[in-house]
XYZ file of C-alpha atoms in Angstrom:
584
model
C 124.323 -44.422 -2.005
C 120.644 -44.125 -0.979
C 121.540 -45.507 2.445
C 124.134 -42.737 2.899
C 121.550 -40.105 1.939
C 119.051 -41.551 4.414
C 121.657 -41.489 7.173
C 122.565 -37.909 6.291
C 118.880 -36.942 6.509
C 118.616 -38.501 9.968
C 121.706 -36.659 11.163
C 120.294 -33.417 9.728
C 117.220 -33.487 11.925
C 114.733 -35.964 10.413
C 114.259 -38.677 13.032
C 111.254 -40.273 11.312
C 112.395 -42.896 8.720
C 108.901 -42.961 7.192
C 109.192 -39.315 6.132
C 112.506 -40.047 4.414
C 111.090 -43.126 2.647
C 108.045 -41.132 1.538
C 110.293 -38.421 0.063
C 112.228 -41.022 -1.928
C 109.433 -43.424 -2.917
C 108.690 -41.885 -6.337
C 112.353 -41.454 -7.283
C 113.231 -42.531 -10.821
C 116.386 -44.698 -10.845
C 117.912 -43.103 -13.951
C 116.709 -39.512 -13.797
C 115.736 -38.759 -10.214
C 117.752 -36.841 -7.638
C 117.650 -38.287 -4.134
C 119.260 -35.182 -2.614
C 116.744 -32.820 -4.238
C 113.869 -35.119 -3.236
C 114.874 -34.877 0.431
C 115.348 -31.105 0.216
C 112.032 -30.597 -1.612
C 110.235 -32.540 1.124
C 111.484 -29.947 3.658
C 112.118 -32.582 6.317
C 115.725 -31.613 7.074
C 117.823 -28.558 7.831
C 119.320 -27.677 4.412
C 122.746 -26.638 5.633
C 123.140 -29.559 8.030
C 121.995 -32.062 5.388
C 124.422 -30.797 2.746
C 127.267 -30.742 5.272
C 126.557 -34.393 6.078
C 126.459 -35.290 2.372
C 129.728 -33.448 1.841
C 131.373 -35.232 4.766
C 130.246 -38.674 3.597
C 131.258 -38.207 -0.033
C 134.237 -35.870 0.338
C 132.530 -32.891 -1.326
C 132.981 -29.202 -0.506
C 129.870 -27.076 0.064
C 129.992 -23.978 -2.159
C 128.802 -20.761 -0.479
C 128.322 -18.723 -3.652
C 130.221 -16.095 -5.638
C 131.933 -13.421 -3.574
C 132.558 -11.062 -6.469
C 132.730 -11.586 -10.210
C 134.924 -9.670 -12.634
C 133.640 -9.006 -16.142
C 136.423 -11.207 -17.554
C 135.497 -14.110 -15.280
C 131.827 -13.784 -16.237
C 132.729 -13.907 -19.939
C 134.885 -17.022 -19.482
C 132.329 -18.904 -17.394
C 129.395 -18.014 -19.643
C 131.161 -19.822 -22.487
C 130.886 -23.135 -20.625
C 127.131 -23.661 -21.032
C 124.149 -21.758 -22.454
C 122.063 -20.051 -19.782
C 118.909 -22.082 -20.413
C 120.786 -25.395 -20.223
C 122.614 -24.456 -17.021
C 119.381 -23.296 -15.409
C 117.432 -26.380 -16.525
C 120.005 -28.716 -14.963
C 120.803 -26.565 -11.939
C 124.522 -26.280 -12.689
C 126.710 -23.238 -12.013
C 130.210 -22.950 -13.550
C 132.282 -21.659 -10.611
C 135.865 -21.339 -11.837
C 138.732 -22.971 -13.689
C 141.267 -24.578 -11.375
C 144.790 -24.717 -12.709
C 146.621 -28.017 -12.207
C 150.302 -28.897 -12.368
C 152.433 -27.087 -14.986
C 151.537 -28.475 -18.386
C 148.389 -30.156 -17.085
C 144.916 -29.234 -18.276
C 142.784 -26.952 -16.100
C 139.770 -28.408 -14.283
C 136.297 -26.892 -14.617
C 134.674 -26.614 -11.179
C 130.873 -26.892 -11.198
C 128.352 -26.468 -8.395
C 125.089 -28.380 -8.103
C 122.592 -29.288 -5.421
C 123.090 -32.904 -6.527
C 126.531 -33.692 -7.987
C 125.379 -37.316 -8.427
C 122.626 -36.436 -10.909
C 123.386 -38.683 -13.914
C 121.752 -36.362 -16.430
C 123.767 -33.392 -15.162
C 126.974 -35.456 -15.363
C 126.175 -36.548 -18.901
C 125.378 -32.997 -20.009
C 128.509 -31.486 -18.432
C 130.798 -34.143 -19.910
C 129.248 -33.702 -23.348
C 129.403 -29.898 -23.378
C 132.832 -29.378 -21.801
C 136.269 -30.455 -22.964
C 137.717 -29.966 -19.469
C 137.966 -32.459 -16.612
C 135.187 -31.674 -14.126
C 135.168 -31.291 -10.346
C 131.859 -31.019 -8.469
C 130.809 -28.913 -5.485
C 127.648 -29.105 -3.375
C 125.394 -26.057 -2.962
C 122.045 -25.079 -1.483
C 119.216 -24.586 -4.035
C 119.089 -20.846 -3.248
C 122.858 -20.574 -3.728
C 122.481 -22.193 -7.155
C 119.726 -19.737 -8.100
C 121.802 -16.781 -6.896
C 124.851 -18.088 -8.763
C 122.955 -18.455 -12.041
C 121.532 -14.964 -11.615
C 124.968 -13.471 -10.883
C 126.601 -15.259 -13.818
C 124.053 -15.099 -16.617
C 122.174 -11.987 -15.593
C 118.609 -11.012 -14.828
C 116.046 -12.409 -17.254
C 118.503 -14.721 -19.009
C 115.958 -17.501 -19.473
C 113.375 -15.071 -20.903
C 115.963 -13.593 -23.266
C 117.010 -16.815 -24.985
C 114.022 -17.002 -27.376
C 114.281 -13.291 -28.178
C 117.994 -13.484 -28.965
C 117.499 -16.601 -31.081
C 114.969 -14.715 -33.189
C 117.515 -11.892 -33.585
C 120.203 -14.290 -34.785
C 117.789 -15.640 -37.396
C 116.798 -12.158 -38.586
C 118.356 -10.828 -41.789
C 117.811 -7.151 -40.897
C 118.803 -6.181 -37.334
C 117.165 -2.727 -37.466
C 113.915 -4.257 -38.683
C 114.116 -6.868 -35.901
C 114.502 -4.171 -33.218
C 111.462 -2.336 -34.609
C 109.541 -5.616 -34.531
C 110.477 -6.053 -30.867
C 109.025 -2.618 -30.053
C 105.804 -3.614 -31.830
C 105.821 -6.876 -29.868
C 106.115 -4.826 -26.688
C 102.957 -2.944 -27.681
C 101.199 -6.230 -28.386
C 102.190 -7.684 -25.016
C 104.804 -10.206 -26.164
C 104.977 -13.058 -23.646
C 108.782 -13.152 -23.781
C 109.147 -9.396 -23.233
C 106.586 -9.424 -20.429
C 108.437 -12.315 -18.817
C 111.726 -10.419 -19.141
C 110.313 -7.310 -17.419
C 108.768 -9.501 -14.716
C 112.158 -11.151 -14.161
C 113.731 -7.718 -13.647
C 111.042 -6.870 -11.075
C 111.280 -10.296 -9.437
C 115.057 -9.995 -9.079
C 114.640 -6.618 -7.373
C 112.078 -8.017 -4.939
C 114.248 -11.030 -4.106
C 117.144 -8.708 -3.243
C 114.891 -6.357 -1.250
C 115.594 -3.486 -3.618
C 113.644 -0.245 -3.316
C 114.375 1.142 -6.794
C 115.310 -0.078 -10.268
C 117.116 2.123 -12.801
C 117.345 1.273 -16.506
C 119.791 3.537 -18.339
C 120.771 3.246 -22.028
C 124.554 3.432 -22.399
C 125.534 3.516 -26.050
C 124.479 0.169 -27.498
C 123.967 -1.380 -24.060
C 121.278 -1.234 -21.358
C 122.510 -0.736 -17.806
C 120.267 -2.067 -15.023
C 120.861 -1.157 -11.382
C 119.059 -2.013 -8.152
C 119.142 0.220 -5.084
C 119.762 -2.192 -2.211
C 120.061 -0.897 1.348
C 120.422 2.615 -0.037
C 123.315 1.779 -2.391
C 123.113 1.349 -6.160
C 124.332 -2.010 -7.420
C 124.914 -3.018 -11.046
C 122.801 -5.996 -12.063
C 124.430 -8.549 -14.384
C 122.586 -8.682 -17.692
C 122.713 -11.307 -20.441
C 124.742 -10.647 -23.542
C 122.809 -8.811 -26.259
C 120.485 -7.163 -23.708
C 121.339 -3.828 -25.328
C 119.609 -4.869 -28.549
C 116.350 -5.059 -26.598
C 116.615 -1.762 -24.708
C 113.941 0.042 -26.749
C 111.585 -2.920 -26.501
C 112.085 -3.318 -22.738
C 111.528 0.393 -22.068
C 108.468 0.420 -24.346
C 107.033 -2.590 -22.522
C 107.454 -0.858 -19.145
C 105.808 2.313 -20.486
C 102.851 0.300 -21.758
C 102.476 -1.465 -18.411
C 102.490 1.988 -16.744
C 99.928 3.320 -19.273
C 102.358 5.923 -20.638
C 102.621 7.246 -24.203
C 105.325 5.128 -25.870
C 105.552 7.547 -28.800
C 106.551 10.426 -26.489
C 110.303 10.250 -25.907
C 111.062 13.969 -25.560
C 109.265 14.734 -22.289
C 109.401 13.130 -18.831
C 106.414 10.956 -17.938
C 105.116 9.451 -14.706
C 102.883 6.454 -14.211
C 102.172 3.403 -12.076
C 102.121 -0.337 -12.614
C 99.800 -2.582 -10.637
C 100.481 -6.278 -11.080
C 100.600 -9.589 -9.290
C 103.972 -11.321 -9.242
C 104.246 -14.855 -7.867
C 100.900 -14.410 -6.154
C 101.895 -11.138 -4.466
C 100.378 -7.747 -5.417
C 103.061 -5.249 -6.459
C 102.709 -1.501 -6.932
C 105.429 0.200 -8.988
C 105.888 3.932 -9.541
C 107.438 4.635 -12.951
C 109.281 7.773 -14.089
C 110.861 8.255 -17.520
C 113.459 10.920 -18.302
C 114.742 11.794 -21.802
C 118.549 11.820 -21.985
C 121.089 12.202 -24.781
C 121.581 8.410 -24.710
C 117.850 7.711 -24.888
C 115.035 7.322 -22.395
C 115.976 6.291 -18.872
C 113.412 4.616 -16.634
C 113.291 4.620 -12.834
C 110.965 2.287 -10.953
C 110.110 2.618 -7.253
C 108.802 -0.611 -5.713
C 105.957 0.080 -3.307
C 103.591 -1.937 -1.188
C 106.268 -4.171 0.338
C 106.010 -2.790 3.856
C 103.731 -3.375 6.805
C 103.568 -0.191 8.856
C 103.842 -0.619 12.623
C 105.318 1.822 15.128
C 107.216 -0.972 16.875
C 108.914 -1.935 13.593
C 110.489 1.482 13.041
C 113.408 0.499 15.276
C 113.028 3.296 17.837
C 114.316 2.572 21.320
C 111.763 1.934 24.088
C 112.042 5.445 25.509
C 111.364 7.085 22.155
C 108.459 4.730 21.350
C 106.810 5.711 24.642
C 107.264 9.418 23.858
C 105.878 9.043 20.330
C 102.857 7.082 21.575
C 102.153 9.913 23.995
C 102.394 12.448 21.150
C 99.964 10.402 19.044
C 97.302 10.637 21.757
C 97.273 14.444 21.602
C 94.030 15.896 20.222
C 95.722 18.614 18.186
C 99.043 20.071 17.118
C 101.675 19.384 14.473
C 104.215 16.556 14.504
C 106.972 17.120 11.948
C 109.376 14.490 10.607
C 112.562 15.949 9.122
C 115.364 14.578 7.002
C 116.665 14.430 3.431
C 114.963 12.621 0.552
C 115.113 8.863 0.998
C 115.551 8.925 4.775
C 112.323 7.041 5.531
C 110.111 9.985 6.500
C 107.053 8.623 4.684
C 107.477 5.226 6.332
C 107.468 6.875 9.756
C 104.366 8.918 8.937
C 102.515 5.839 7.673
C 103.459 3.989 10.863
C 102.116 6.872 12.977
C 98.850 6.891 11.029
C 98.521 3.108 11.309
C 98.948 3.386 15.080
C 95.947 5.716 15.446
C 93.844 4.377 12.566
C 90.493 3.175 13.898
C 86.804 3.526 12.921
C 86.340 6.452 15.329
C 89.037 8.563 13.649
C 88.742 10.184 10.223
C 92.213 10.416 8.688
C 92.799 12.274 5.416
C 96.142 12.663 3.635
C 97.375 14.734 0.716
C 100.563 13.401 -0.859
C 102.781 13.876 -3.893
C 102.549 11.074 -4.875
C 100.593 8.551 -2.792
C 103.342 6.022 -2.116
C 101.426 3.345 -0.220
C 97.770 2.606 0.373
C 96.431 2.579 3.925
C 93.117 0.851 4.510
C 90.542 3.107 6.124
C 92.457 6.301 5.272
C 91.299 8.829 2.657
C 94.362 9.532 0.491
C 94.541 12.356 -2.047
C 97.238 12.715 -4.720
C 98.544 16.184 -5.637
C 97.913 17.070 -9.306
C 99.539 20.412 -10.005
C 98.567 20.352 -13.695
C 94.874 20.710 -12.800
C 95.385 23.005 -9.807
C 95.204 20.406 -7.030
C 98.149 21.579 -4.915
C 98.965 20.893 -1.276
C 97.337 24.200 -0.305
C 94.102 23.782 -2.307
C 93.797 20.155 -1.264
C 94.330 21.053 2.381
C 91.557 23.669 2.272
C 89.167 21.055 0.904
C 90.236 18.509 3.520
C 89.397 20.931 6.338
C 85.834 21.182 5.004
C 85.536 17.384 5.186
C 85.458 17.014 8.989
C 88.852 15.291 9.518
C 90.317 14.380 12.902
C 93.827 13.763 11.596
C 95.552 15.255 8.550
C 98.781 14.158 6.921
C 100.508 16.533 4.477
C 103.242 14.954 2.371
C 105.526 17.980 2.690
C 105.389 21.584 3.903
C 106.860 23.109 0.767
C 105.615 26.680 0.939
C 104.316 29.369 3.268
C 100.671 29.010 2.179
C 100.528 25.273 2.956
C 102.327 25.767 6.259
C 99.990 28.566 7.368
C 96.913 26.440 6.627
C 98.451 23.496 8.513
C 99.114 25.678 11.559
C 95.545 27.013 11.506
C 94.299 23.422 11.336
C 96.425 22.461 14.339
C 95.214 25.454 16.339
C 91.564 24.627 15.580
C 91.602 21.095 16.943
C 93.255 18.872 14.329
C 96.262 16.588 14.704
C 98.552 17.274 11.738
C 101.532 15.284 10.445
C 103.990 16.494 7.822
C 107.650 16.574 6.759
C 110.405 19.154 6.380
C 113.834 19.027 4.780
C 116.271 19.953 7.566
C 119.551 18.506 8.809
C 118.419 17.950 12.393
C 115.401 18.269 14.657
C 116.293 21.669 16.169
C 116.659 23.172 12.688
C 112.949 22.536 12.142
C 112.204 25.558 14.328
C 114.409 27.938 12.352
C 113.180 26.478 9.049
C 109.553 27.342 9.850
C 110.505 30.839 11.006
C 112.606 31.358 7.858
C 109.546 30.387 5.784
C 107.703 33.334 7.342
C 105.820 31.755 10.254
C 105.686 33.881 13.405
C 107.710 32.326 16.261
C 104.738 32.337 18.662
C 102.722 30.294 16.123
C 105.539 27.746 15.833
C 105.733 27.507 19.618
C 102.013 26.981 20.159
C 101.203 24.705 17.200
C 104.145 22.293 16.896
C 104.286 19.408 19.375
C 107.533 17.740 18.262
C 110.248 17.508 15.618
C 111.576 14.048 14.733
C 114.728 13.907 12.591
C 115.866 10.666 10.991
C 118.419 9.024 8.703
C 118.748 5.498 7.319
C 121.861 3.365 7.740
C 122.643 -0.163 6.610
C 122.130 -2.974 9.103
C 125.041 -5.343 9.718
C 124.557 -8.875 8.412
C 123.629 -11.112 11.338
C 125.280 -14.122 9.710
C 128.811 -12.749 9.436
C 129.139 -9.796 11.838
C 131.973 -10.037 14.334
C 133.122 -7.939 17.311
C 136.304 -5.868 17.459
C 137.736 -3.262 19.819
C 138.317 0.391 18.960
C 140.854 2.608 20.682
C 138.959 5.328 22.639
C 141.477 7.861 21.325
C 140.133 7.255 17.816
C 136.596 8.038 18.959
C 137.603 11.253 20.688
C 138.434 12.737 17.300
C 134.772 12.504 16.319
C 133.386 14.616 19.165
C 131.397 11.828 20.801
C 129.348 12.790 23.808
C 128.231 9.274 24.709
C 129.937 8.173 27.970
C 132.719 5.605 27.646
C 135.069 3.953 30.072
C 138.291 5.698 29.146
C 140.402 2.775 30.333
C 138.860 0.085 28.127
C 138.503 -0.028 24.353
C 134.792 -0.306 23.458
C 133.528 -3.256 21.414
C 131.994 -2.495 18.021
C 130.988 -4.800 15.179
C 131.840 -5.238 11.512
C 130.978 -7.834 8.864
C 133.352 -9.195 6.197
C 130.513 -10.386 3.940
C 128.974 -13.783 3.245
C 126.469 -15.495 0.949
C 123.486 -14.153 2.903
C 124.495 -10.508 2.406
C 126.000 -11.154 -1.048
C 129.434 -10.186 0.181
C 128.465 -6.660 1.298
C 128.488 -7.186 5.077
C 125.059 -5.526 5.322
C 121.493 -6.764 4.962
C 118.545 -4.424 5.428
C 118.438 -0.940 6.923
C 117.527 0.716 10.187
C 116.662 4.286 11.081
C 118.496 6.647 13.415
C 116.380 9.239 15.180
C 116.490 12.334 17.312
C 113.373 13.753 18.933
C 112.744 17.265 20.215
C 109.508 17.685 22.183
C 108.224 21.249 22.495
C 107.937 21.653 26.265
C 106.718 24.751 28.110
C 110.281 25.998 28.507
C 110.964 25.422 24.813
C 107.780 27.316 23.881
C 108.989 30.381 25.774
C 112.398 30.282 24.089
C 110.921 29.922 20.590
C 108.435 32.758 21.187
C 111.263 35.019 22.358
C 113.331 34.202 19.224
C 116.079 32.421 21.172
C 119.161 31.284 19.258
C 119.650 27.721 18.022
C 122.314 27.257 20.706
C 119.841 28.178 23.445
C 117.192 25.893 21.937
C 119.684 23.022 21.835
C 120.709 23.533 25.446
C 117.055 23.510 26.531
C 116.348 20.394 24.450
C 119.225 18.613 26.210
C 117.794 19.580 29.578
C 114.467 18.128 28.391
C 116.111 14.782 27.535
C 117.059 15.250 23.879
C 119.628 12.739 22.526
C 121.578 13.861 19.417
C 121.335 11.506 16.460
C 125.054 10.710 16.465
C 124.834 9.478 20.039
C 121.665 7.541 19.278
C 123.550 5.901 16.398
C 126.615 5.336 18.559
C 124.445 3.242 20.885
C 123.138 1.230 17.919
C 126.721 0.571 16.806
C 127.690 -0.633 20.291
C 124.667 -2.973 20.209
C 125.891 -4.488 16.930
C 122.987 -3.198 14.832
C 125.189 -1.232 12.437
C 128.812 -0.232 11.938
C 130.751 2.790 13.130
C 131.413 3.771 9.500
C 127.686 3.919 8.764
C 127.071 6.226 11.740
C 129.878 8.568 10.712
C 128.603 8.702 7.125
C 125.145 10.108 7.959
C 125.510 12.062 11.221
C 127.352 15.211 12.254
C 129.179 15.970 15.483
C 127.235 17.673 18.282
C 128.103 21.354 18.650
C 131.275 21.929 20.657
C 129.633 25.070 22.000
C 127.322 22.928 24.116
C 129.699 20.041 24.745
C 129.445 20.316 28.503
C 125.652 20.249 28.326
C 125.793 17.189 26.082
C 127.921 15.279 28.563
C 125.527 16.253 31.321
C 122.582 14.895 29.355
C 124.037 11.392 29.617
C 125.039 11.592 33.268
């Protein structure tokens, strides 16, 4: 058997026999795993190696769970306890029915189906005949997580203590006290919840009491996803929430009022910053956690096309004026602002921000957090900033007339100012400022550009595939992007795979539209021109509507047509001819 594994390693990219021998030299005959030893040595391509093993021994490579029903989870959990399955690296996959009257077969996945200890354990614990599948180590970890739930290994000791307790209510109170004392098991459980979110590139975690249960959800690529939890997790909901509140330095006795806090910790050697918000509900306290500090801010990583990057870089060199980023909550405005600041951050430039709250730390930048309860508002903070000799100012949001007026005065007196607005598109930024009470001539002379943005999910690179769309279908969506009317354009979609956990998407990208305030646009704004006239002028200046920007991204295979349609609106039919001309 060892000879077959060595040959498989060679065929999977390891041409040096000495490396293979070195990986296997300390293998224990009765308890060692030759396959894991080769994989742990990182001398082969995982997928190629497992395919070769499967070919030589007639084993199928398991790609992971597509989707799991609650009934299937219940049935498979009965096969083995979570701690035992995790310790031996075994995932119960499904029951395979045989011939009528014959006993079903239990299908198990393992990185090494030849592991004698795993075989012995499975045969001892199960009354069913067993069939083995091969799987990558990460697939096994994902499978265990999907089946047994987040924090299952941390929960075992806690649940065992509950089963041994004579008074359940007293036990739950003891768990809350343990949370205050920093129980290792509870801390490990909370860390597992955070670790699972980081592994799945989640931005938010929501813990919501539902009756006697605790519902945990991750926001992944902008969509909320239920996280499997171990049985009996509900009995620990008060303890888990109390532990999070303690980590965030909140008052655990206060359950009637909302509270906000932050957690700073190191997880697997990586510093993590978590913003925590609690909300009292009729079911009990809910907790929302925003995971921060995971991003590196670079202009080139925002995903703008080359033309827009060049325009933005030119805007960032301006000595004064306001650059406004618009869009709804959660559209990535703060990320864009941080990237802009990082681009111009150097020892010769004093940059000061006022934010509510400070979401990420930028080295070399003075960052101020709004504290309304003590009178530190955007407006009061901005006045103080202007007395501190800044070159560049970033205001988290222009919420009111007072803040906006101070920002405009700052821009007109030699400061470069960045901020955000909540508008549906870039052109609407003009009317929004005027509606707030700013004189049109001040908008025209102080604002340099409006950048609108939305986030869409990125297609999974591992499973995306091309397909053609009838141009007649597109015409119903008021596209202005030029197409060859005689040939169906090629778009992309993704059916889902193990890498995207069956969703067809992995990661997100931003869609943009940029309106630069040119001389002609200044005159129109000062004369109170209509939105239609402003749009027509923007098109003459090179403006590309967000839907058309997204349409191009869909044609390039970055995202799907459905994603573009879900976040963008059709260009105005009133200026349809001008739109077509903009792409000529």
